[in-house]
Amino acid sequence: MKVQTINKQIREHSIENIKNKRDRKKDKKPLQAYAASWANKDRLYDCVGYTIFIVLPTSGCEWATKSGGCTMCSYIADSPLCEIEDNELIEIFDNEWNKQLEKTDISSHENVAVKLFVSGSFLNTNEVDEKVQEHIFNEFNKYDNIKEVIVESKPEYIDEDSLKRLGSIIPNKIFEIGIGVETLNEDTRLNKINKGITNKSFEKSVNIINNIKEYDIRAKAYLLVKPILLPEKKAVQESIDSAKYAKEVGVKRLAYCPATVHAGTLMDYLWKRGSYNPPWIWSTIEIIKQVRKNVDIPMIMDTAGFGTRRGPFNCKKCNSKLKELIIESNLKQEFTKELEEFTCECKSKWEADLEFEDVLNTTTNPKT
């Protein structure tokens, strides 16, 4: 049975369970409860600044509802799975935005970025109507010290007219569109991740972005570290090669997402049966080292889930410290001396796993 078929079955079953659980509850969860926002120190293109993160609930990723979606993604499970009126979504955004404004005086920060996430693609007007998009961007344009506005979208929703329409609202800011290309390898992307993006569609969308000269619109590539059915060593090399490919295509920034196992996904199904493990933290460090050395555009290694049972993991002795060092590397945009020299007794096991995975013929290397 193909990965796509199994993935769709698992997704449909997961969505059905979510809906049934929600229907059984007497007090329905309000739409606002699906939203979230926070802020912290983060790396911007040219400096360390202050970044506001906002997650908005939308009707759900169309790719997930139609095809089962990506084998590692749980965004659909975190959406309300219902239609949301434009005015409702605007109200939800305003509440989250004002919440962040109340927490800090934005004017006290010289360089601010805003990262906006939805259940699928921000540029998909079936999820986020033009009216809502423009309301949000008009709010951001009120602040001169907001230097970057970052959204996510699949390639099919990226077109010149939409980009120019939104770029004209924030003409003096960097407007970045993150594209989850995940890997340069089409077989991995289509048959292991079920992304539904070809190299051709990715390259076309980046060209559309880069051909707009009136505004500072940039493409970012999201790259997944260790999809299902991919051995650790091959996953590391594919992640490194993917950075080189994305740079050649024309993206201006890279964001690595080491796999974390989320409920209701094919990745979770395999993990529970001992057929998948998230990557070693050592693997993410090797990727950072090689990419910083060979690819001269900004890159971030996400540390969400590091050291947890379902996330990237080395051993209890070094998980927390390495997470700190990777965050420092993100902020400084360099492979720091401390990260280079750090070692732990578990590193030899990681090296052995990489060396002998072909002999063992396995995509799973137990760490305990």
XYZ file of C-alpha atoms in Angstrom:
368
model
C 0.000 0.000 0.000
C 1.415 3.403 -0.960
C 2.444 5.935 1.663
C -0.110 8.392 0.308
C -2.983 5.934 0.804
C -1.994 4.999 4.352
C -1.356 8.636 5.204
C -4.805 9.698 3.983
C -6.498 6.935 5.954
C -4.690 7.920 9.141
C -5.505 11.595 8.601
C -9.193 10.951 7.942
C -9.409 8.744 11.035
C -7.639 11.396 13.118
C -9.939 14.179 11.926
C -13.004 12.032 12.581
C -11.808 11.326 16.139
C -11.115 15.008 16.768
C -14.569 16.014 15.542
C -16.265 13.294 17.611
C -14.461 14.350 20.781
C -15.391 17.971 20.204
C -19.021 17.092 19.509
C -19.241 15.185 22.796
C -18.140 18.185 24.817
C -20.970 20.246 26.265
C -19.013 23.491 26.233
C -17.591 24.071 22.774
C -14.089 25.477 22.583
C -14.304 29.102 21.361
C -12.455 29.991 18.168
C -10.176 32.367 20.074
C -8.861 29.406 22.082
C -7.292 27.979 18.917
C -5.130 31.080 18.507
C -1.787 31.720 20.171
C 0.889 34.387 20.326
C 4.201 34.933 22.043
C 7.405 36.900 21.590
C 11.108 36.492 22.212
C 14.584 37.450 21.097
C 15.218 36.108 17.619
C 17.477 36.463 14.617
C 16.423 38.863 11.885
C 18.245 39.110 8.566
C 20.800 41.661 9.688
C 20.699 41.605 13.472
C 19.272 40.117 16.633
C 15.867 41.615 17.313
C 12.467 41.069 18.865
C 10.048 38.720 17.122
C 6.313 38.384 17.660
C 4.788 35.023 16.730
C 1.063 34.782 15.983
C -0.855 31.591 15.210
C -4.312 32.098 13.716
C -6.926 29.363 13.388
C -8.308 28.938 9.896
C -10.651 26.400 8.349
C -7.727 24.018 7.880
C -4.997 23.246 5.374
C -6.652 22.324 2.057
C -3.819 19.947 1.211
C -4.432 18.046 4.456
C -8.198 17.806 4.035
C -8.007 16.740 0.382
C -4.974 14.442 0.307
C -4.159 13.628 3.920
C -1.458 16.291 4.007
C 2.156 15.906 5.056
C 3.187 12.784 6.936
C 4.644 14.741 9.886
C 2.270 17.718 10.171
C -0.413 18.143 12.846
C -1.587 21.672 11.977
C -4.946 20.370 10.792
C -5.560 18.871 14.257
C -4.936 22.270 15.826
C -7.487 24.043 13.626
C -11.212 24.314 14.453
C -12.144 22.338 11.308
C -14.986 24.681 10.446
C -15.574 27.766 8.351
C -14.523 31.007 10.020
C -16.075 34.314 8.990
C -13.715 37.091 7.948
C -14.827 39.332 10.788
C -14.252 36.518 13.278
C -10.703 35.972 12.034
C -10.002 39.714 12.152
C -11.261 39.828 15.730
C -9.068 36.861 16.685
C -6.017 38.534 15.127
C -6.775 41.850 16.851
C -7.045 40.105 20.218
C -3.700 38.327 19.820
C -1.990 41.409 18.423
C -3.256 43.621 21.246
C -2.206 40.988 23.752
C 1.375 41.328 22.522
C 1.197 45.124 22.465
C 0.099 45.062 26.106
C 3.021 42.843 27.079
C 5.699 45.109 25.687
C 6.155 48.561 24.261
C 7.055 47.661 20.678
C 8.531 51.119 20.150
C 11.217 50.233 22.710
C 12.619 47.644 20.287
C 14.625 48.980 17.377
C 14.232 45.904 15.177
C 11.040 43.844 15.233
C 9.825 40.938 13.102
C 6.395 39.341 12.958
C 5.964 35.672 12.059
C 2.401 34.787 11.168
C 1.214 31.172 11.019
C -2.153 29.741 9.977
C -3.466 26.192 9.640
C -2.196 25.984 6.055
C -1.221 28.761 3.622
C -1.612 32.454 4.425
C -1.849 33.296 0.707
C -4.703 30.834 0.151
C -7.734 33.130 0.077
C -10.002 30.185 0.922
C -8.267 30.182 4.306
C -7.425 33.864 4.736
C -9.525 36.195 2.618
C -7.933 39.249 0.997
C -9.907 41.453 3.393
C -8.289 39.722 6.374
C -4.818 39.683 4.824
C -4.973 43.420 4.182
C -6.321 44.233 7.651
C -3.373 42.388 9.214
C -0.778 44.010 6.974
C -2.228 47.479 7.571
C -1.707 46.933 11.300
C 1.930 45.990 10.753
C 2.533 49.021 8.555
C 1.721 51.333 11.473
C 5.104 50.506 13.055
C 8.286 51.679 11.371
C 10.424 49.454 13.573
C 8.734 46.289 12.271
C 11.401 45.341 9.748
C 10.207 41.903 8.642
C 6.820 40.284 8.075
C 6.960 36.523 7.515
C 4.138 34.251 6.331
C 3.960 30.703 4.922
C 2.438 29.413 1.709
C 2.428 26.477 -0.654
C 3.655 27.394 -4.171
C 0.251 27.183 -5.870
C -0.985 30.242 -3.952
C 2.036 32.389 -4.751
C 1.316 34.743 -7.632
C 2.578 38.141 -8.691
C -0.674 40.035 -8.137
C -1.128 38.785 -4.558
C 2.469 39.538 -3.631
C 2.344 43.041 -5.085
C -1.007 43.725 -3.415
C 0.373 42.839 0.010
C 3.833 44.257 -0.652
C 2.285 47.648 -1.433
C 0.772 47.752 2.060
C 4.168 47.279 3.759
C 6.445 48.893 1.132
C 9.311 49.633 3.516
C 9.517 46.228 5.147
C 10.930 42.844 4.197
C 8.017 40.637 3.200
C 9.095 37.005 3.379
C 7.196 33.936 2.184
C 8.287 30.656 3.709
C 7.836 27.636 1.444
C 7.921 24.141 2.905
C 9.960 22.519 0.161
C 11.515 20.267 2.878
C 14.141 18.650 0.600
C 15.657 18.802 -2.850
C 14.784 15.119 -3.376
C 11.441 14.814 -5.154
C 11.032 11.151 -4.243
C 11.450 11.944 -0.556
C 9.148 14.964 -0.780
C 6.366 13.234 -2.712
C 6.550 9.661 -1.421
C 7.837 10.036 2.149
C 6.560 13.488 3.141
C 3.553 13.615 0.758
C 4.133 17.315 0.262
C 2.569 17.699 -3.170
C 5.290 20.107 -4.303
C 7.546 19.420 -7.277
C 10.938 21.010 -7.804
C 9.446 22.787 -10.809
C 6.629 24.356 -8.763
C 9.049 25.411 -6.027
C 11.477 26.966 -8.489
C 8.636 28.758 -10.287
C 7.316 30.289 -7.057
C 10.782 31.488 -6.002
C 11.262 33.062 -9.440
C 7.919 34.876 -9.113
C 9.028 36.273 -5.760
C 12.487 37.306 -6.955
C 11.195 38.929 -10.147
C 9.214 41.520 -8.178
C 11.478 44.551 -7.885
C 9.102 47.203 -6.502
C 9.148 45.750 -2.989
C 11.551 43.777 -0.819
C 9.871 40.394 -1.111
C 11.958 37.326 -0.316
C 11.599 33.550 -0.316
C 12.561 31.313 2.583
C 12.876 27.520 2.381
C 11.690 25.309 5.218
C 13.729 22.099 5.284
C 12.744 18.980 7.208
C 15.428 17.014 9.026
C 14.747 13.261 8.833
C 11.435 12.401 7.182
C 9.999 8.925 7.660
C 11.591 5.989 5.789
C 14.930 7.768 5.503
C 18.033 6.545 7.402
C 19.838 9.054 9.613
C 23.017 9.386 7.552
C 21.102 9.864 4.316
C 18.783 12.325 6.032
C 21.725 14.421 7.194
C 23.315 14.505 3.750
C 19.985 15.272 2.092
C 19.437 18.195 4.466
C 22.874 19.611 3.630
C 22.384 19.156 -0.118
C 18.918 20.724 0.144
C 20.421 23.934 1.514
C 22.739 24.184 -1.467
C 19.840 23.545 -3.840
C 17.585 26.141 -2.192
C 20.348 28.757 -2.362
C 20.905 28.020 -6.067
C 17.165 28.363 -6.743
C 17.225 31.814 -5.137
C 15.870 31.667 -1.596
C 17.281 34.258 0.781
C 16.998 32.361 4.071
C 16.784 28.776 5.363
C 14.824 27.384 8.292
C 15.471 23.803 9.337
C 12.704 21.895 11.122
C 14.039 18.736 12.789
C 11.224 16.213 12.904
C 9.084 16.031 16.029
C 6.439 13.325 16.292
C 2.864 14.662 16.435
C -0.285 12.675 17.150
C -2.568 11.761 14.274
C 0.209 11.576 11.676
C 1.809 8.736 9.743
C 5.065 9.617 11.486
C 3.331 9.032 14.829
C 1.905 5.713 13.558
C 5.391 4.481 12.633
C 7.022 5.859 15.786
C 4.589 4.014 18.048
C 5.504 0.773 16.251
C 9.253 1.304 16.582
C 9.674 2.076 12.882
C 10.734 5.696 13.226
C 12.898 7.843 15.489
C 13.383 11.621 15.309
C 16.929 12.716 14.460
C 19.825 12.844 16.871
C 20.705 16.349 18.005
C 24.219 15.492 16.822
C 22.781 15.225 13.314
C 21.371 18.753 13.496
C 24.770 20.018 14.646
C 26.481 18.393 11.684
C 23.972 20.070 9.379
C 24.598 23.466 10.994
C 28.368 22.999 10.645
C 28.294 22.059 6.967
C 25.668 24.592 5.903
C 27.323 27.508 7.677
C 30.575 26.530 5.972
C 29.223 26.030 2.459
C 25.995 28.036 2.028
C 26.300 31.789 2.491
C 22.734 32.762 3.351
C 21.150 33.028 6.811
C 19.946 29.766 8.349
C 18.076 28.832 11.504
C 17.853 25.422 13.167
C 14.578 25.179 15.060
C 14.938 23.645 18.528
C 11.274 22.941 19.287
C 10.896 19.540 20.888
C 14.625 19.096 21.564
C 15.285 16.690 24.398
C 11.694 15.438 24.563
C 10.479 11.889 24.039
C 8.961 12.784 20.667
C 11.660 15.165 19.473
C 15.365 15.291 18.573
C 17.288 13.630 21.371
C 20.855 12.698 22.357
C 21.009 11.846 26.043
C 19.908 13.473 29.272
C 23.429 14.706 29.937
C 23.710 16.928 26.870
C 20.233 17.646 25.452
C 19.650 20.940 27.285
C 23.158 22.321 26.823
C 23.212 21.588 23.100
C 19.813 23.209 22.695
C 21.229 26.363 24.310
C 24.277 26.295 22.046
C 22.174 25.857 18.905
C 19.988 28.818 19.892
C 23.172 30.842 20.381
C 24.357 29.724 16.936
C 21.039 30.877 15.461
C 21.392 34.321 17.024
C 25.040 34.784 16.058
C 24.696 33.117 12.649
C 27.945 31.248 13.148
C 29.157 27.811 14.149
C 30.443 28.803 17.556
C 33.658 27.493 19.078
C 31.772 26.011 22.032
C 29.447 24.116 19.710
C 32.431 22.893 17.691
C 34.276 21.632 20.766
C 31.360 20.232 22.730
C 31.388 16.472 23.210
C 29.546 13.810 25.175
C 29.860 10.041 25.538
C 26.680 9.577 23.454
C 28.375 11.058 20.394
C 30.221 7.800 19.694
C 26.883 5.962 19.511
C 25.576 8.492 16.992
C 28.742 8.021 14.917
C 28.332 4.245 15.084
C 24.696 4.504 14.018
C 25.676 6.492 10.953
C 28.551 4.175 10.107
C 26.614 0.916 10.365
C 23.073 1.876 9.304
C 23.624 0.455 5.805
C 24.854 -2.833 7.263
C 21.900 -3.014 9.632
C 19.541 -1.927 6.837
C 17.406 0.168 9.165
C 15.885 3.630 9.283
C 15.510 3.403 13.058
C 18.400 3.705 15.501
C 17.160 3.222 19.092
C 18.899 5.592 21.494
C 18.136 3.851 24.773
